[in-house]
PDB file of C-alpha atoms in Angstrom:
ATOM      1  CA  MET A   1       0.166   0.168  -0.164  1.00 44.00           C
ATOM      2  CA  TRP A   2       2.687   2.425   0.854  1.00 41.00           C
ATOM      3  CA  GLU A   3       4.488   1.762  -2.750  1.00 42.00           C
ATOM      4  CA  SER A   4       1.006   3.006  -4.316  1.00 39.00           C
ATOM      5  CA  CYS A   5       0.669   6.254  -2.451  1.00 39.00           C
ATOM      6  CA  LEU A   6       4.066   7.009  -3.348  1.00 37.00           C
ATOM      7  CA  GLY A   7       3.108   6.076  -7.036  1.00 41.00           C
ATOM      8  CA  ILE A   8       6.119   3.385  -7.586  1.00 38.00           C
ATOM      9  CA  ALA A   9       6.118  -0.183  -7.808  1.00 39.00           C
ATOM     10  CA  ARG A  10       8.747  -2.579  -6.177  1.00 42.00           C
ATOM     11  CA  GLY A  11      12.063  -2.354  -7.905  1.00 44.00           C
ATOM     12  CA  SER A  12      11.230   0.610  -9.799  1.00 43.00           C
ATOM     13  CA  SER A  13      13.533   2.976 -11.379  1.00 42.00           C
ATOM     14  CA  THR A  14      11.195   5.886 -12.978  1.00 43.00           C
ATOM     15  CA  MET A  15      10.707   7.657  -9.723  1.00 42.00           C
ATOM     16  CA  PRO A  16      11.474  11.388 -10.245  1.00 45.00           C
ATOM     17  CA  GLY A  17      14.972  12.372  -7.829  1.00 47.00           C
ATOM     18  CA  ASN A  18      16.474   8.575  -7.581  1.00 46.00           C
ATOM     19  CA  VAL A  19      13.693   7.661  -4.736  1.00 39.00           C
ATOM     20  CA  ALA A  20      13.894   4.163  -5.977  1.00 41.00           C
ATOM     21  CA  ASP A  21      17.373   4.266  -5.197  1.00 42.00           C
ATOM     22  CA  ILE A  22      16.764   4.177  -1.284  1.00 39.00           C
ATOM     23  CA  VAL A  23      13.226   2.314  -1.499  1.00 41.00           C
ATOM     24  CA  HIS A  24      14.010  -1.280  -1.672  1.00 43.00           C
ATOM     25  CA  PRO A  25      11.924  -4.336  -2.635  1.00 48.00           C
ATOM     26  CA  SER A  26      11.287  -4.714   0.898  1.00 50.00           C
ATOM     27  CA  PRO A  27      11.341  -1.460   2.746  1.00 51.00           C
ATOM     28  CA  THR A  28      11.516  -0.950   6.620  1.00 52.00           C
ATOM     29  CA  ARG A  29       9.707   1.630   8.313  1.00 52.00           C
ATOM     30  CA  ARG A  30      13.022   3.604   8.732  1.00 51.00           C
ATOM     31  CA  ASP A  31      13.224   3.254   4.730  1.00 50.00           C
ATOM     32  CA  ARG A  32       9.532   4.240   4.177  1.00 48.00           C
ATOM     33  CA  LYS A  33      10.322   7.534   6.464  1.00 46.00           C
ATOM     34  CA  ILE A  34      13.547   8.519   4.488  1.00 43.00           C
ATOM     35  CA  ALA A  35      11.514   7.845   1.316  1.00 43.00           C
ATOM     36  CA  SER A  36       8.857  10.367   2.356  1.00 42.00           C
ATOM     37  CA  VAL A  37      11.317  13.168   3.581  1.00 40.00           C
ATOM     38  CA  HIS A  38      13.026  13.006   0.243  1.00 43.00           C
ATOM     39  CA  LEU A  39       9.726  13.196  -1.513  1.00 39.00           C
ATOM     40  CA  GLY A  40       8.922  16.015   0.350  1.00 42.00           C
ATOM     41  CA  LEU A  41      11.711  18.124  -0.323  1.00 38.00           C
ATOM     42  CA  LYS A  42      11.730  17.289  -4.186  1.00 41.00           C
ATOM     43  CA  TRP A  43       8.018  18.238  -4.510  1.00 42.00           C
ATOM     44  CA  GLY A  44       7.469  20.778  -1.963  1.00 45.00           C
ATOM     45  CA  VAL A  45       5.038  18.667   0.071  1.00 44.00           C
ATOM     46  CA  SER A  46       5.163  17.571   3.733  1.00 43.00           C
ATOM     47  CA  ALA A  47       7.024  14.818   5.032  1.00 42.00           C
ATOM     48  CA  SER A  48       3.910  12.954   6.420  1.00 42.00           C
ATOM     49  CA  PRO A  49       2.234  10.820   3.746  1.00 43.00           C
ATOM     50  CA  THR A  50      -1.350  11.848   5.543  1.00 43.00           C
ATOM     51  CA  ARG A  51      -0.655  15.528   5.745  1.00 43.00           C
ATOM     52  CA  ARG A  52       0.387  16.543   2.200  1.00 42.00           C
ATOM     53  CA  SER A  53       0.110  20.029   1.135  1.00 40.00           C
ATOM     54  CA  PHE A  54       1.999  22.311  -1.510  1.00 37.00           C
ATOM     55  CA  ALA A  55       4.657  24.903  -0.511  1.00 42.00           C
ATOM     56  CA  SER A  56       3.133  28.208  -0.531  1.00 43.00           C
ATOM     57  CA  PRO A  57       5.373  30.996  -2.314  1.00 44.00           C
ATOM     58  CA  GLU A  58       5.408  33.089   0.966  1.00 43.00           C
ATOM     59  CA  SER A  59       7.243  30.354   2.668  1.00 41.00           C
ATOM     60  CA  THR A  60      10.133  30.718   0.084  1.00 43.00           C
ATOM     61  CA  ARG A  61      10.766  34.235   0.643  1.00 46.00           C
ATOM     62  CA  PRO A  62      13.775  34.892   3.117  1.00 47.00           C
ATOM     63  CA  VAL A  63      12.768  36.206   6.332  1.00 44.00           C
ATOM     64  CA  THR A  64      13.469  39.938   6.959  1.00 45.00           C
ATOM     65  CA  SER A  65      13.460  41.767  10.491  1.00 48.00           C
ATOM     66  CA  GLU A  66      12.253  44.935   8.411  1.00 52.00           C
ATOM     67  CA  PRO A  67       8.071  44.737   7.820  1.00 47.00           C
ATOM     68  CA  ARG A  68       7.477  44.970   3.751  1.00 45.00           C
ATOM     69  CA  THR A  69       6.552  48.738   2.567  1.00 46.00           C
ATOM     70  CA  PRO A  70       2.798  48.233   1.271  1.00 43.00           C
ATOM     71  CA  GLN A  71       2.561  49.268  -2.318  1.00 44.00           C
ATOM     72  CA  PRO A  72       0.049  52.243  -3.039  1.00 40.00           C
ATOM     73  CA  LEU A  73      -3.031  51.282  -5.274  1.00 37.00           C
ATOM     74  CA  ARG A  74      -2.761  52.322  -8.807  1.00 40.00           C
ATOM     75  CA  SER A  75      -6.008  54.037 -10.176  1.00 36.00           C
ATOM     76  CA  PRO A  76      -6.965  53.446 -13.529  1.00 40.00           C
ATOM     77  CA  PHE A  77      -8.005  57.083 -13.776  1.00 39.00           C
ATOM     78  CA  ASN A  78      -5.417  59.788 -14.299  1.00 44.00           C
ATOM     79  CA  ALA A  79      -5.968  62.457 -11.490  1.00 44.00           C
ATOM     80  CA  SER A  80      -5.252  65.228 -13.260  1.00 47.00           C
ATOM     81  CA  THR A  81      -8.240  64.621 -15.983  1.00 41.00           C
ATOM     82  CA  MET A  82     -10.470  63.959 -13.437  1.00 48.00           C
ATOM     83  CA  THR A  83     -10.706  67.575 -11.671  1.00 53.00           C
ATOM     84  CA  ALA A  84     -13.484  68.946 -13.600  1.00 64.00           C
ATOM     85  CA  ALA A  85     -16.415  67.433 -15.719  1.00 64.00           C
ATOM     86  CA  THR A  86     -15.092  69.377 -18.916  1.00 65.00           C
ATOM     87  CA  GLN A  87     -11.982  67.238 -19.050  1.00 76.00           C
ATOM     88  CA  VAL A  88     -13.719  63.601 -18.854  1.00 85.00           C
ATOM     89  CA  ARG A  89     -14.010  62.226 -22.626  1.00 88.00           C
ATOM     90  CA  SER A  90     -17.929  61.359 -22.184  1.00 92.00           C
ATOM     91  CA  LEU A  91     -21.090  60.923 -24.410  1.00 93.00           C
ATOM     92  CA  PHE A  92     -24.259  63.233 -23.721  1.00 95.00           C
ATOM     93  CA  HIS A  93     -27.572  60.772 -23.240  1.00 97.00           C
ATOM     94  CA  LEU A  94     -31.191  61.713 -23.300  1.00 97.00           C
ATOM     95  CA  ALA A  95     -34.416  59.416 -23.354  1.00 98.00           C
ATOM     96  CA  TYR A  96     -38.065  60.988 -24.082  1.00 98.00           C
ATOM     97  CA  HIS A  97     -40.952  59.328 -25.936  1.00 98.00           C
ATOM     98  CA  VAL A  98     -42.359  59.563 -29.234  1.00 98.00           C
ATOM     99  CA  ARG A  99     -45.681  57.975 -30.383  1.00 97.00           C
ATOM    100  CA  ASN A 100     -44.505  56.107 -33.202  1.00 97.00           C
ATOM    101  CA  LEU A 101     -41.058  54.475 -33.585  1.00 97.00           C
ATOM    102  CA  ASN A 102     -41.430  53.775 -37.374  1.00 96.00           C
ATOM    103  CA  THR A 103     -42.287  57.308 -38.116  1.00 97.00           C
ATOM    104  CA  ALA A 104     -39.595  58.541 -35.631  1.00 97.00           C
ATOM    105  CA  ARG A 105     -36.973  56.155 -37.478  1.00 96.00           C
ATOM    106  CA  SER A 106     -38.258  58.394 -40.903  1.00 96.00           C
ATOM    107  CA  PHE A 107     -37.198  61.542 -39.454  1.00 97.00           C
ATOM    108  CA  TYR A 108     -34.328  61.054 -37.597  1.00 98.00           C
ATOM    109  CA  ARG A 109     -32.539  58.585 -39.582  1.00 97.00           C
ATOM    110  CA  ASP A 110     -33.438  59.751 -42.823  1.00 95.00           C
ATOM    111  CA  ILE A 111     -33.825  63.308 -42.537  1.00 96.00           C
ATOM    112  CA  LEU A 112     -31.652  64.662 -39.724  1.00 97.00           C
ATOM    113  CA  GLY A 113     -29.375  61.883 -41.043  1.00 96.00           C
ATOM    114  CA  CYS A 114     -29.169  60.111 -37.314  1.00 97.00           C
ATOM    115  CA  GLU A 115     -27.481  56.826 -37.616  1.00 97.00           C
ATOM    116  CA  GLU A 116     -29.832  53.959 -35.448  1.00 97.00           C
ATOM    117  CA  GLY A 117     -28.668  51.775 -33.126  1.00 97.00           C
ATOM    118  CA  ARG A 118     -29.839  49.076 -30.793  1.00 97.00           C
ATOM    119  CA  SER A 119     -33.752  48.969 -30.741  1.00 97.00           C
ATOM    120  CA  THR A 120     -36.711  46.589 -29.290  1.00 97.00           C
ATOM    121  CA  ASP A 121     -40.278  46.975 -29.725  1.00 97.00           C
ATOM    122  CA  THR A 122     -40.660  49.573 -27.195  1.00 98.00           C
ATOM    123  CA  TRP A 123     -37.323  51.801 -27.799  1.00 98.00           C
ATOM    124  CA  VAL A 124     -34.732  52.435 -30.275  1.00 98.00           C
ATOM    125  CA  ASP A 125     -31.416  54.555 -30.109  1.00 98.00           C
ATOM    126  CA  PHE A 126     -29.731  56.621 -32.268  1.00 98.00           C
ATOM    127  CA  ASN A 127     -26.520  58.783 -32.707  1.00 98.00           C
ATOM    128  CA  PHE A 128     -27.779  62.503 -32.443  1.00 98.00           C
ATOM    129  CA  PHE A 129     -24.656  64.389 -33.980  1.00 97.00           C
ATOM    130  CA  GLY A 130     -22.329  62.297 -31.256  1.00 96.00           C
ATOM    131  CA  HIS A 131     -24.561  61.798 -28.699  1.00 97.00           C
ATOM    132  CA  GLN A 132     -26.872  58.988 -27.751  1.00 98.00           C
ATOM    133  CA  ILE A 133     -30.481  59.427 -27.712  1.00 98.00           C
ATOM    134  CA  SER A 134     -33.330  57.035 -26.631  1.00 98.00           C
ATOM    135  CA  LEU A 135     -36.721  57.200 -28.035  1.00 98.00           C
ATOM    136  CA  HIS A 136     -39.089  55.274 -26.108  1.00 98.00           C
ATOM    137  CA  LEU A 137     -42.938  54.796 -26.915  1.00 98.00           C
ATOM    138  CA  GLY A 138     -44.962  56.544 -24.796  1.00 98.00           C
ATOM    139  CA  GLU A 139     -46.372  60.606 -24.360  1.00 97.00           C
ATOM    140  CA  PRO A 140     -43.894  62.834 -25.425  1.00 97.00           C
ATOM    141  CA  PHE A 141     -42.924  65.852 -22.591  1.00 94.00           C
ATOM    142  CA  ALA A 142     -45.103  68.860 -22.511  1.00 95.00           C
ATOM    143  CA  THR A 143     -43.571  72.256 -23.616  1.00 96.00           C
ATOM    144  CA  THR A 144     -44.538  75.783 -23.156  1.00 95.00           C
ATOM    145  CA  ASN A 145     -42.913  78.954 -25.256  1.00 94.00           C
ATOM    146  CA  THR A 146     -41.493  80.380 -22.348  1.00 95.00           C
ATOM    147  CA  GLY A 147     -37.629  80.708 -23.266  1.00 94.00           C
ATOM    148  CA  LYS A 148     -36.649  83.914 -23.901  1.00 92.00           C
ATOM    149  CA  VAL A 149     -33.921  84.353 -26.681  1.00 86.00           C
ATOM    150  CA  GLY A 150     -33.577  87.512 -28.272  1.00 80.00           C
ATOM    151  CA  ASN A 151     -36.516  88.573 -29.660  1.00 85.00           C
ATOM    152  CA  HIS A 152     -38.160  85.064 -29.560  1.00 88.00           C
ATOM    153  CA  MET A 153     -40.051  83.028 -26.814  1.00 93.00           C
ATOM    154  CA  VAL A 154     -38.627  79.243 -27.657  1.00 93.00           C
ATOM    155  CA  PRO A 155     -39.968  75.871 -26.754  1.00 94.00           C
ATOM    156  CA  MET A 156     -38.947  75.050 -23.077  1.00 97.00           C
ATOM    157  CA  PRO A 157     -37.790  72.137 -22.266  1.00 96.00           C
ATOM    158  CA  HIS A 158     -36.150  71.220 -25.831  1.00 97.00           C
ATOM    159  CA  LEU A 159     -32.839  69.290 -27.064  1.00 97.00           C
ATOM    160  CA  GLY A 160     -30.730  70.067 -29.502  1.00 97.00           C
ATOM    161  CA  ALA A 161     -26.952  70.173 -31.057  1.00 97.00           C
ATOM    162  CA  ILE A 162     -24.324  72.693 -32.311  1.00 97.00           C
ATOM    163  CA  LEU A 163     -22.801  72.114 -35.462  1.00 97.00           C
ATOM    164  CA  GLU A 164     -20.146  73.575 -37.556  1.00 97.00           C
ATOM    165  CA  LEU A 165     -21.779  76.189 -39.997  1.00 97.00           C
ATOM    166  CA  PRO A 166     -21.298  74.187 -43.075  1.00 97.00           C
ATOM    167  CA  ASP A 167     -22.990  70.829 -41.501  1.00 97.00           C
ATOM    168  CA  TRP A 168     -25.601  73.104 -40.012  1.00 97.00           C
ATOM    169  CA  GLU A 169     -26.616  75.052 -43.909  1.00 97.00           C
ATOM    170  CA  ALA A 170     -26.581  71.283 -45.236  1.00 97.00           C
ATOM    171  CA  LEU A 171     -29.247  70.209 -42.154  1.00 97.00           C
ATOM    172  CA  ALA A 172     -31.210  73.086 -42.810  1.00 97.00           C
ATOM    173  CA  GLY A 173     -31.318  72.658 -46.679  1.00 97.00           C
ATOM    174  CA  ARG A 174     -32.609  68.913 -45.886  1.00 96.00           C
ATOM    175  CA  LEU A 175     -35.276  70.348 -43.489  1.00 97.00           C
ATOM    176  CA  LYS A 176     -36.485  72.504 -45.888  1.00 97.00           C
ATOM    177  CA  LYS A 177     -36.660  70.043 -49.029  1.00 96.00           C
ATOM    178  CA  ALA A 178     -38.608  67.959 -46.765  1.00 96.00           C
ATOM    179  CA  ASP A 179     -41.104  70.651 -45.973  1.00 96.00           C
ATOM    180  CA  THR A 180     -40.434  70.436 -42.130  1.00 96.00           C
ATOM    181  CA  GLN A 181     -42.545  73.345 -40.432  1.00 94.00           C
ATOM    182  CA  PHE A 182     -40.045  75.531 -38.226  1.00 96.00           C
ATOM    183  CA  VAL A 183     -40.850  77.033 -35.016  1.00 95.00           C
ATOM    184  CA  ILE A 184     -37.926  79.578 -35.479  1.00 95.00           C
ATOM    185  CA  GLU A 185     -36.973  79.770 -39.813  1.00 96.00           C
ATOM    186  CA  PRO A 186     -33.226  79.203 -40.089  1.00 97.00           C
ATOM    187  CA  GLN A 187     -31.161  82.471 -38.985  1.00 96.00           C
ATOM    188  CA  VAL A 188     -28.705  84.060 -37.568  1.00 95.00           C
ATOM    189  CA  ARG A 189     -28.696  85.841 -34.216  1.00 91.00           C
ATOM    190  CA  PHE A 190     -26.040  87.944 -31.813  1.00 90.00           C
ATOM    191  CA  GLU A 191     -24.636  88.991 -35.545  1.00 92.00           C
ATOM    192  CA  GLY A 192     -20.967  90.396 -34.706  1.00 91.00           C
ATOM    193  CA  GLN A 193     -20.713  89.579 -30.920  1.00 91.00           C
ATOM    194  CA  PRO A 194     -19.583  86.921 -29.090  1.00 89.00           C
ATOM    195  CA  GLY A 195     -21.607  83.900 -29.237  1.00 88.00           C
ATOM    196  CA  GLU A 196     -22.646  84.625 -32.908  1.00 94.00           C
ATOM    197  CA  GLN A 197     -24.775  81.317 -34.022  1.00 95.00           C
ATOM    198  CA  TRP A 198     -27.169  80.352 -36.518  1.00 97.00           C
ATOM    199  CA  THR A 199     -29.997  78.692 -34.967  1.00 96.00           C
ATOM    200  CA  MET A 200     -33.579  76.896 -36.244  1.00 97.00           C
ATOM    201  CA  PHE A 201     -36.158  75.497 -34.116  1.00 97.00           C
ATOM    202  CA  PHE A 202     -38.704  72.580 -35.430  1.00 97.00           C
ATOM    203  CA  ARG A 203     -40.571  69.932 -34.023  1.00 97.00           C
ATOM    204  CA  ASP A 204     -39.840  66.191 -34.670  1.00 97.00           C
ATOM    205  CA  PRO A 205     -43.191  64.136 -36.062  1.00 96.00           C
ATOM    206  CA  CYS A 206     -44.230  63.480 -32.088  1.00 96.00           C
ATOM    207  CA  GLY A 207     -44.303  67.137 -31.188  1.00 97.00           C
ATOM    208  CA  ASN A 208     -40.672  66.923 -29.310  1.00 98.00           C
ATOM    209  CA  PRO A 209     -39.125  70.427 -30.092  1.00 97.00           C
ATOM    210  CA  ILE A 210     -35.312  70.470 -31.368  1.00 98.00           C
ATOM    211  CA  GLU A 211     -32.662  73.410 -31.518  1.00 98.00           C
ATOM    212  CA  ILE A 212     -29.797  73.220 -33.889  1.00 98.00           C
ATOM    213  CA  LYS A 213     -27.086  75.666 -33.656  1.00 98.00           C
ATOM    214  CA  GLY A 214     -24.244  76.606 -36.013  1.00 98.00           C
ATOM    215  CA  PHE A 215     -21.174  78.357 -34.999  1.00 97.00           C
ATOM    216  CA  ARG A 216     -18.023  79.239 -37.774  1.00 95.00           C
ATOM    217  CA  SER A 217     -15.938  77.356 -35.191  1.00 94.00           C
ATOM    218  CA  LEU A 218     -16.639  75.071 -32.112  1.00 94.00           C
ATOM    219  CA  ASP A 219     -14.326  76.617 -30.060  1.00 93.00           C
ATOM    220  CA  THR A 220     -16.220  80.092 -30.149  1.00 92.00           C
ATOM    221  CA  VAL A 221     -19.343  78.499 -28.325  1.00 94.00           C
ATOM    222  CA  TYR A 222     -18.214  79.248 -24.883  1.00 92.00           C
ATOM    223  CA  ASN A 223     -16.870  82.742 -25.943  1.00 90.00           C
ATOM    224  CA  THR A 224     -18.054  85.933 -23.767  1.00 88.00           C
TER     225      THR A 224
END
C-alpha cells in the first residue's frame, strides 16, 4: 500500500529524484520515512504521507526583520484629468418619448441623418450628432414657449445640437426640402457679437422640440 501511495512499484527506477534508489523491494519503516522526506523535499510537500500540502510562495521568501512597505494602489484614472467635468471624455445621453417608432425612424434617420443603433419593440437608439438619444414609446413631454432668447420665445424644455456652420447649412437644406414646419426659421442671431450663431427650431413628428445651432468654429461656443 505504501508503494502505491508513493506512485512507485517495487523495484522500479522511474521515480524522479532517484527515490527508487532508497526504496528497496522490502522497505522497512525507516526506509519509508526516508523516502517520504526525500519526496517532500523534491516536490514541496510535507514529510508525512497523510498531511501533504503544496508549499506556499510566501514560505520561500527570505525572512527579514524589516516589515515590507505596502505598495500604493494604482488607480486606472489619471487624477489630473478628473478635476473638472469638461476634462472627462464622455457622450451625452437623453431618453424621451415618441408616439410611433417607425415614424420617428423616418425623421431621425432619413432626414436628420442620425445613425440607428440598438432597438426593441418599445425603444430605439440613435447617434444624434455624436451623442446618444433613446426614443421610447410613450407620450412626449409637455412644452411651453417660455424661453426668451433675443426677440423669440422658444419651446421649453427642448433638446438640440451645435454643428459647424457648413453642416448646419446642409441640415437646414434637408429640412426645407422635406417641407419641415419651423418654429423658428433658419437665421443668424447675435451677429457680430461674441456668441454669434445660426439657429433653427423645429419639432419631430411627435412634437418634441429640437434646436440646431451653427457656429463658424466650435471653439467659440463659450465666448463671452
